[in-house]
Amino acid sequence: MQVGKGKSAILDQQDKRVREQLSKIKHKIMVMSGKGGVGKSTIAVNIAVGLSLQDFMVGLLDLDLHGPSIPQMLGARDLKLSRRPDGRLGAIKYSPNLKFLSIEPLLPSEDSAVIWRGPIKISAIKQFIGDIDWGELDYLVIDAPPGTGDEPLTIAKTIPDAYALIVTTPQEVSLIDVKKSIRFCQKVKMRILGIVENMSGFICPHCGKPVDLFKRGGGQRLAEEMGIRFLGKIPVDPRIVDTGDRGKPLVGAYPESITAEAFDNLIRNIITATQEMVKEVEEEKYMRVAIPVSSPNKFQPEVEKAELYALYDVENGKVLVKDVVKKVQDQDLVDFLKEQVATHVCLSEGLASLKEKLMQEGIKVITISGNEHNPDNIIQDILSKKNG
Ligand code: ADP
């Protein structure tokens, strides 16, 4: 019994450190793809370097446990974690504005196939965020493992307010994977920043001009079809491979090239998109409304008794996803709602001091005064009032 208790206290401490760390980071972007080899790491590195060149404070976290490639791409395999005056480890400093961390130095040897058992993966991911000091950041770019399995799921759960940036190539198979990634994001309630089409067209190695060898534009069409932002296209450019191997990301090595221009455009769109995502919350175009329930379809007016919460993701006045999640009985309500990235919570009348505390934490409170007890109807009432 004692051992169990001690273990859970350690885990609570770690979760607390993870939350503290994440609260100092303005925007978290999880770069994901349906499968490996589409250029996910290349995009993550060039975005991170590009953002840091624009004077943002940036962190780059390589969580691709099966193929960590960021130290190589940055030419920074010899750089080590720094020990801070308070004894904590700090992320590796690549430049004044860019820090990074990779699982690679922890692996036994360069080529070893990594087999991580589930719990170890989860704890490694949490340690990378909670135990390493990242300081204050504008952006944390996360290179996630490909696919929609356990590992991206753990990252999504550990960094619940991360936005997904989905990388695809123009091929049909890759586009099918994008749909899977979109479904994954909906399932884990991760907001999607947008889609990037990599290997879109070809830059001739001789003249440096674009050549339309392959089909392109599929990513853009799909984004339009799914109502998701299209953030940009990056052409096939042999210099990407070369600069990746030499450890000098293209945006820094060839700043005047057409490909660097494409990255500039992508980075501009990412900055705008992150600002828009924040604005959508402020203007209530996007809401995640939490309703305490006693069973999935019954509002629980006595909030202290609620162990279940119905969560509704609302965009432009329409419910996109509904989910019902369990709250650990003694967990603080504010902590729970923050973990769920809720923007609003429905509570019964009264509860003034709780409501005050929630508002101070940036969570809006909707007071339920009528006799409606079905949360689906409560949310519809709220939306029809809002929609005027
Ligand atoms: P992933 O992270 O999706 O597995 P990588 O970023 O490691 O993919 O890229 C796989 C390979 O493709 C690397 O050798 C990389 O240099 C190359 N690559 C990625 N994007 C491009 C591009 N736009 N043009 C040319 N080569 C690219």
Coordinates of C-alpha atoms and ligand atoms in Angstrom, one line a residue:
M1 CA 0.0 0.0 0.0
Q2 CA 2.7 2.4 1.1
V3 CA 4.7 1.8 -2.1
G4 CA 1.7 2.5 -4.2
K5 CA 1.0 5.7 -2.5
G6 CA 4.6 6.9 -2.8
K7 CA 4.6 6.1 -6.5
S8 CA 1.5 8.0 -7.1
A9 CA 2.9 11.0 -5.1
I10 CA 6.0 11.0 -7.4
L11 CA 3.8 10.9 -10.5
D12 CA 1.7 13.8 -9.1
Q13 CA 4.9 15.7 -8.6
Q14 CA 6.0 15.0 -12.1
D15 CA 2.6 16.0 -13.6
K16 CA 2.9 19.2 -11.6
R17 CA 6.3 20.0 -13.0
V18 CA 5.1 19.2 -16.5
R19 CA 2.2 21.7 -16.0
E20 CA 4.4 24.4 -14.5
Q21 CA 6.8 24.0 -17.4
L22 CA 4.1 24.1 -20.1
S23 CA 2.5 27.2 -18.5
K24 CA 5.7 29.1 -19.5
I25 CA 5.3 28.2 -23.1
K26 CA 2.9 30.3 -25.2
H27 CA 2.4 28.0 -28.2
K28 CA 3.0 24.3 -28.5
I29 CA 3.1 22.8 -32.0
M30 CA 3.1 19.1 -32.5
V31 CA 4.4 18.3 -35.9
M32 CA 2.9 15.0 -37.0
S33 CA 2.5 12.8 -40.1
G34 CA 0.7 9.6 -41.0
K35 CA 3.9 7.8 -41.7
G36 CA 7.7 8.3 -41.6
G37 CA 9.7 9.7 -44.5
V38 CA 7.4 12.6 -45.5
G39 CA 9.8 15.2 -44.1
K40 CA 8.2 15.7 -40.7
S41 CA 11.5 16.2 -38.9
T42 CA 12.9 18.4 -41.7
I43 CA 9.8 20.6 -41.5
A44 CA 10.0 20.7 -37.6
V45 CA 13.7 21.8 -37.7
N46 CA 13.3 24.4 -40.3
I47 CA 10.2 25.9 -38.7
A48 CA 12.1 26.0 -35.3
V49 CA 15.2 27.6 -36.8
G50 CA 13.1 30.0 -38.9
L51 CA 11.0 31.1 -35.9
S52 CA 14.2 31.6 -33.9
L53 CA 15.7 33.8 -36.6
Q54 CA 12.7 36.0 -36.3
D55 CA 13.6 36.7 -32.7
F56 CA 11.1 34.4 -31.1
M57 CA 12.3 32.2 -28.2
V58 CA 11.9 28.7 -29.5
G59 CA 12.3 25.1 -28.1
L60 CA 12.6 22.1 -30.4
L61 CA 11.7 18.8 -28.8
D62 CA 12.6 15.6 -30.7
L63 CA 10.2 12.9 -29.5
D64 CA 10.5 10.7 -32.5
L65 CA 11.7 7.8 -30.4
H66 CA 12.2 5.5 -33.3
G67 CA 14.2 7.8 -35.5
P68 CA 15.6 10.8 -33.6
S69 CA 17.3 12.9 -36.3
I70 CA 17.2 16.5 -34.9
P71 CA 20.8 16.6 -33.4
Q72 CA 22.1 15.4 -36.8
M73 CA 20.0 17.9 -38.7
L74 CA 21.2 20.8 -36.5
G75 CA 24.8 19.6 -36.6
A76 CA 24.6 19.6 -32.8
R77 CA 25.3 16.0 -31.8
D78 CA 28.2 17.1 -29.6
L79 CA 26.3 19.7 -27.6
K80 CA 25.3 18.6 -24.1
L81 CA 22.6 19.3 -21.7
S82 CA 23.5 22.3 -19.5
R83 CA 23.4 22.1 -15.7
R84 CA 21.7 25.2 -14.3
P85 CA 22.8 26.9 -11.1
D86 CA 19.8 25.4 -9.2
G87 CA 21.0 21.9 -10.2
R88 CA 18.3 21.3 -12.8
L89 CA 19.2 20.3 -16.3
G90 CA 18.4 22.8 -19.1
A91 CA 17.6 22.1 -22.7
I92 CA 20.6 22.2 -25.1
K93 CA 21.4 25.7 -26.3
Y94 CA 21.7 25.8 -30.1
S95 CA 21.6 29.6 -30.5
P96 CA 20.6 32.5 -28.2
N97 CA 17.0 31.9 -29.3
L98 CA 16.8 28.2 -29.9
K99 CA 17.0 25.3 -27.4
F100 CA 16.5 21.7 -28.2
L101 CA 16.4 18.3 -26.8
S102 CA 16.4 14.9 -28.3
I103 CA 16.0 11.3 -27.1
E104 CA 19.1 10.4 -29.2
P105 CA 21.8 10.9 -26.6
L106 CA 20.0 8.5 -24.3
L107 CA 20.1 5.7 -26.8
P108 CA 22.8 3.0 -26.5
S109 CA 24.3 3.4 -30.0
E110 CA 23.6 5.3 -33.1
D111 CA 21.9 2.6 -35.1
S112 CA 20.3 0.6 -32.4
A113 CA 16.6 -0.1 -33.0
V114 CA 14.8 1.3 -30.1
I115 CA 12.2 -0.8 -28.4
W116 CA 10.5 1.1 -25.7
R117 CA 8.0 -0.4 -23.5
G118 CA 4.8 1.7 -23.1
P119 CA 5.3 3.0 -19.6
I120 CA 9.0 3.9 -20.3
K121 CA 7.9 5.9 -23.3
I122 CA 5.4 7.8 -21.3
S123 CA 7.8 8.5 -18.5
A124 CA 10.5 9.6 -21.0
I125 CA 8.2 12.0 -22.7
K126 CA 7.1 13.5 -19.3
Q127 CA 10.6 13.8 -18.1
F128 CA 11.7 15.6 -21.2
I129 CA 9.1 18.2 -20.5
G130 CA 8.9 18.3 -16.7
D131 CA 12.5 17.6 -15.6
I132 CA 14.3 19.7 -18.1
D133 CA 14.2 23.4 -17.8
W134 CA 13.0 25.1 -21.0
G135 CA 12.4 28.6 -19.5
E136 CA 10.0 31.0 -21.1
L137 CA 9.3 30.2 -24.7
D138 CA 7.1 31.7 -27.5
Y139 CA 7.0 28.4 -29.4
L140 CA 7.8 24.8 -28.6
V141 CA 8.0 22.7 -31.8
I142 CA 7.6 19.0 -31.1
D143 CA 8.8 16.4 -33.6
A144 CA 6.3 13.6 -32.8
P145 CA 6.6 10.0 -33.8
P146 CA 4.8 9.2 -37.1
G147 CA 1.4 7.6 -37.1
T148 CA -1.5 7.8 -34.8
G149 CA -0.5 5.2 -32.2
D150 CA 0.4 5.2 -28.5
E151 CA 3.2 7.7 -28.6
P152 CA 1.5 10.6 -30.3
L153 CA -1.4 9.8 -28.0
T154 CA 0.9 10.2 -24.9
I155 CA 2.3 13.4 -26.2
A156 CA -1.2 14.8 -26.9
K157 CA -2.2 13.8 -23.4
T158 CA 0.9 15.3 -21.8
I159 CA 0.7 18.5 -23.7
P160 CA -3.1 18.9 -24.0
D161 CA -3.0 22.4 -25.4
A162 CA -0.6 21.6 -28.3
Y163 CA -1.8 22.4 -31.8
A164 CA -1.3 19.8 -34.5
L165 CA 0.6 20.6 -37.6
I166 CA 0.1 17.8 -40.1
V167 CA 2.8 17.2 -42.7
T168 CA 1.8 15.4 -45.9
T169 CA 3.2 14.8 -49.4
P170 CA 1.0 15.2 -52.5
Q171 CA 0.6 11.4 -53.0
E172 CA -2.8 9.9 -52.6
V173 CA -1.6 7.4 -49.9
S174 CA -0.2 10.2 -47.9
L175 CA -3.4 12.2 -48.2
I176 CA -5.3 9.2 -46.8
D177 CA -3.0 9.3 -43.8
V178 CA -3.9 12.9 -43.3
K179 CA -7.5 12.0 -42.8
K180 CA -6.4 9.5 -40.2
S181 CA -4.4 12.2 -38.5
I182 CA -7.4 14.5 -38.5
R183 CA -9.5 11.8 -36.9
F184 CA -6.8 11.2 -34.3
C185 CA -6.8 14.9 -33.4
Q186 CA -10.6 14.9 -33.1
K187 CA -10.5 11.9 -30.9
V188 CA -7.8 13.3 -28.5
K189 CA -9.4 16.8 -28.8
M190 CA -6.3 18.4 -30.2
R191 CA -6.9 21.6 -32.2
I192 CA -5.4 21.5 -35.7
L193 CA -3.2 24.4 -36.7
G194 CA -3.1 23.3 -40.3
I195 CA -1.6 21.2 -43.1
V196 CA 1.8 21.5 -44.8
E197 CA 2.4 19.8 -48.2
N198 CA 6.1 18.8 -48.4
M199 CA 7.8 17.6 -51.5
S200 CA 5.4 19.7 -53.6
G201 CA 7.0 20.3 -57.0
F202 CA 10.8 20.0 -57.6
I203 CA 13.7 22.5 -57.5
C204 CA 16.2 21.8 -60.2
P205 CA 19.6 21.3 -58.7
H206 CA 21.3 22.9 -61.8
C207 CA 19.3 26.1 -62.2
G208 CA 17.6 26.3 -58.8
K209 CA 14.2 26.9 -60.5
P210 CA 11.0 25.1 -59.7
V211 CA 10.0 22.2 -62.1
D212 CA 6.6 20.7 -62.0
L213 CA 7.5 17.0 -62.1
F214 CA 5.0 15.6 -59.7
K215 CA 1.4 16.2 -59.0
R216 CA 0.9 18.8 -56.4
G217 CA -1.8 20.7 -54.5
G218 CA -3.5 17.6 -53.0
G219 CA -2.8 18.8 -49.5
Q220 CA -4.4 22.2 -50.3
R221 CA -7.5 20.6 -51.7
L222 CA -7.8 18.3 -48.8
A223 CA -7.4 21.2 -46.3
E224 CA -10.2 23.1 -48.1
E225 CA -12.4 20.1 -48.1
M226 CA -11.9 19.4 -44.4
G227 CA -12.1 23.1 -43.4
I228 CA -8.5 23.2 -42.1
R229 CA -5.9 25.9 -42.7
F230 CA -3.5 25.2 -45.5
L231 CA -0.1 26.6 -44.2
G232 CA 2.1 26.1 -47.2
K233 CA 4.0 24.0 -49.7
I234 CA 7.7 23.1 -49.6
P235 CA 9.2 21.8 -52.9
V236 CA 11.5 18.8 -53.3
D237 CA 15.0 20.4 -53.1
P238 CA 18.1 18.2 -53.1
R239 CA 19.8 20.8 -50.9
I240 CA 17.4 19.9 -48.1
V241 CA 19.0 16.4 -47.9
D242 CA 22.5 17.9 -48.1
T243 CA 21.9 20.6 -45.5
G244 CA 20.2 18.0 -43.3
D245 CA 23.2 15.7 -43.5
R246 CA 25.6 18.6 -42.9
G247 CA 23.7 19.9 -39.9
K248 CA 22.9 23.3 -41.4
P249 CA 19.1 23.6 -41.8
L250 CA 18.2 25.1 -45.2
V251 CA 16.6 28.2 -43.9
G252 CA 19.9 29.3 -42.4
A253 CA 22.2 27.8 -45.1
Y254 CA 20.4 29.1 -48.2
P255 CA 18.3 32.0 -47.0
E256 CA 17.9 33.4 -50.6
S257 CA 16.7 30.2 -52.2
I258 CA 13.2 29.5 -53.4
T259 CA 12.8 26.8 -50.8
A260 CA 13.9 29.1 -48.0
E261 CA 11.2 31.5 -49.3
A262 CA 8.7 28.7 -49.2
F263 CA 9.7 28.1 -45.5
D264 CA 9.4 31.9 -44.8
N265 CA 5.9 31.8 -46.2
L266 CA 5.1 28.7 -44.1
I267 CA 6.5 30.3 -40.9
R268 CA 4.5 33.5 -41.6
N269 CA 1.4 31.5 -41.9
I270 CA 2.1 29.6 -38.7
I271 CA 2.6 32.8 -36.8
T272 CA -0.7 34.2 -38.1
A273 CA -2.5 30.9 -37.5
T274 CA -1.3 30.7 -33.9
Q275 CA -2.5 34.3 -33.3
E276 CA -5.8 33.4 -34.9
M277 CA -6.3 30.3 -32.7
V278 CA -5.8 32.5 -29.6
K279 CA -8.2 35.1 -31.0
E280 CA -10.8 32.4 -31.7
V281 CA -10.8 31.5 -28.0
E282 CA -11.1 35.2 -26.9
E283 CA -13.9 35.8 -29.3
E284 CA -15.6 32.5 -28.4
K285 CA -15.5 31.3 -32.0
Y286 CA -13.8 28.3 -30.5
M287 CA -15.0 27.0 -27.1
R288 CA -14.5 23.8 -25.1
V289 CA -17.4 23.7 -22.7
A290 CA -17.3 21.4 -19.7
I291 CA -20.5 20.4 -18.0
P292 CA -20.4 18.4 -14.7
V293 CA -22.7 15.4 -15.1
S294 CA -23.9 12.6 -12.8
S295 CA -24.4 10.3 -15.8
P296 CA -23.5 11.1 -19.4
N297 CA -26.9 12.7 -20.0
K298 CA -27.6 14.3 -16.7
F299 CA -26.3 17.7 -15.4
Q300 CA -24.9 17.5 -11.8
P301 CA -25.7 20.8 -10.1
E302 CA -23.7 19.8 -7.0
V303 CA -20.3 20.3 -8.6
E304 CA -18.3 18.8 -5.7
K305 CA -20.1 15.5 -6.3
A306 CA -19.4 15.4 -10.1
E307 CA -17.0 12.7 -11.2
L308 CA -17.9 12.9 -14.8
Y309 CA -17.7 15.9 -17.2
A310 CA -19.3 16.2 -20.6
L311 CA -16.9 18.2 -22.9
Y312 CA -18.1 19.9 -26.0
D313 CA -15.8 21.3 -28.7
V314 CA -17.7 24.1 -30.4
E315 CA -16.5 25.9 -33.5
N316 CA -18.4 28.8 -35.0
G317 CA -21.5 28.0 -33.0
K318 CA -21.6 24.3 -33.9
V319 CA -20.7 21.3 -31.7
L320 CA -17.9 19.3 -33.4
V321 CA -17.1 16.7 -30.8
K322 CA -18.6 15.5 -27.5
D323 CA -16.7 13.5 -25.0
V324 CA -17.3 12.4 -21.5
V325 CA -14.3 12.3 -19.1
K326 CA -13.7 11.2 -15.6
K327 CA -12.3 13.5 -12.9
V328 CA -10.3 12.0 -10.1
Q329 CA -12.4 12.7 -7.0
D330 CA -10.0 14.9 -5.0
Q331 CA -8.5 16.6 -8.1
D332 CA -8.8 20.4 -7.9
L333 CA -11.5 21.6 -10.4
V334 CA -9.3 24.3 -11.9
D335 CA -6.4 21.8 -12.4
F336 CA -8.8 19.4 -14.0
L337 CA -10.3 22.0 -16.4
K338 CA -6.9 23.2 -17.4
E339 CA -5.8 19.7 -18.1
Q340 CA -8.8 19.4 -20.3
V341 CA -8.1 22.8 -21.9
A342 CA -11.7 23.8 -21.2
T343 CA -12.5 27.4 -22.0
H344 CA -15.9 27.4 -20.3
V345 CA -17.6 25.5 -17.5
C346 CA -21.3 25.3 -16.7
L347 CA -22.2 25.6 -13.0
S348 CA -25.4 26.0 -11.0
E349 CA -26.3 29.3 -9.3
G350 CA -24.3 30.4 -6.2
L351 CA -20.7 29.1 -5.8
A352 CA -19.4 32.7 -6.0
S353 CA -15.9 32.1 -4.7
L354 CA -15.3 29.1 -7.0
K355 CA -16.6 31.1 -10.0
E356 CA -14.3 33.9 -9.1
K357 CA -11.3 31.6 -8.9
L358 CA -12.2 30.0 -12.3
M359 CA -12.5 33.4 -13.9
Q360 CA -9.1 34.5 -12.5
E361 CA -7.6 31.4 -14.2
G362 CA -9.2 32.4 -17.5
I363 CA -12.0 29.9 -17.5
K364 CA -15.4 31.4 -18.2
V365 CA -18.4 30.4 -16.2
I366 CA -21.9 29.9 -17.6
T367 CA -24.5 29.8 -14.9
I368 CA -27.3 27.2 -15.4
S369 CA -30.5 28.4 -13.8
G370 CA -33.3 26.6 -15.7
N371 CA -34.7 23.2 -15.3
E372 CA -32.9 21.6 -18.3
H373 CA -30.8 18.6 -17.2
N374 CA -29.7 17.1 -20.4
P375 CA -26.2 18.5 -21.2
D376 CA -26.8 18.2 -24.9
N377 CA -29.8 20.5 -24.6
I378 CA -27.9 22.8 -22.2
I379 CA -25.2 23.3 -24.8
Q380 CA -27.8 23.9 -27.5
D381 CA -29.5 26.5 -25.4
I382 CA -26.2 28.3 -24.8
L383 CA -25.4 28.3 -28.5
S384 CA -28.8 29.4 -29.6
K385 CA -28.6 32.3 -27.1
K386 CA -25.1 33.2 -28.4
N387 CA -26.1 32.9 -32.0
G388 CA -28.8 35.4 -31.2
Ligands
ADP1 P1 10.3 12.1 -41.4 O1 10.7 12.9 -40.2 O2 8.9 12.3 -41.9 O3 10.7 10.6 -41.3 P2 12.6 13.4 -42.6 O4 12.4 14.8 -42.3 O5 13.6 12.6 -41.8 O6 11.2 12.6 -42.6 O7 13.0 13.3 -44.2 C1 13.2 12.1 -44.8 C2 14.3 12.3 -45.9 O8 13.7 13.2 -46.9 C3 15.5 13.1 -45.4 O9 16.6 12.6 -46.0 C4 15.3 14.5 -45.8 O10 16.5 15.2 -46.0 C5 14.5 14.3 -47.1 N1 13.6 15.5 -47.3 C6 12.6 15.9 -46.6 N2 11.9 16.9 -47.1 C7 12.5 17.1 -48.3 C8 12.3 18.1 -49.4 N3 11.4 19.0 -49.4 N4 13.2 18.0 -50.5 C9 14.1 17.0 -50.5 N5 14.4 16.1 -49.6 C10 13.6 16.2 -48.5

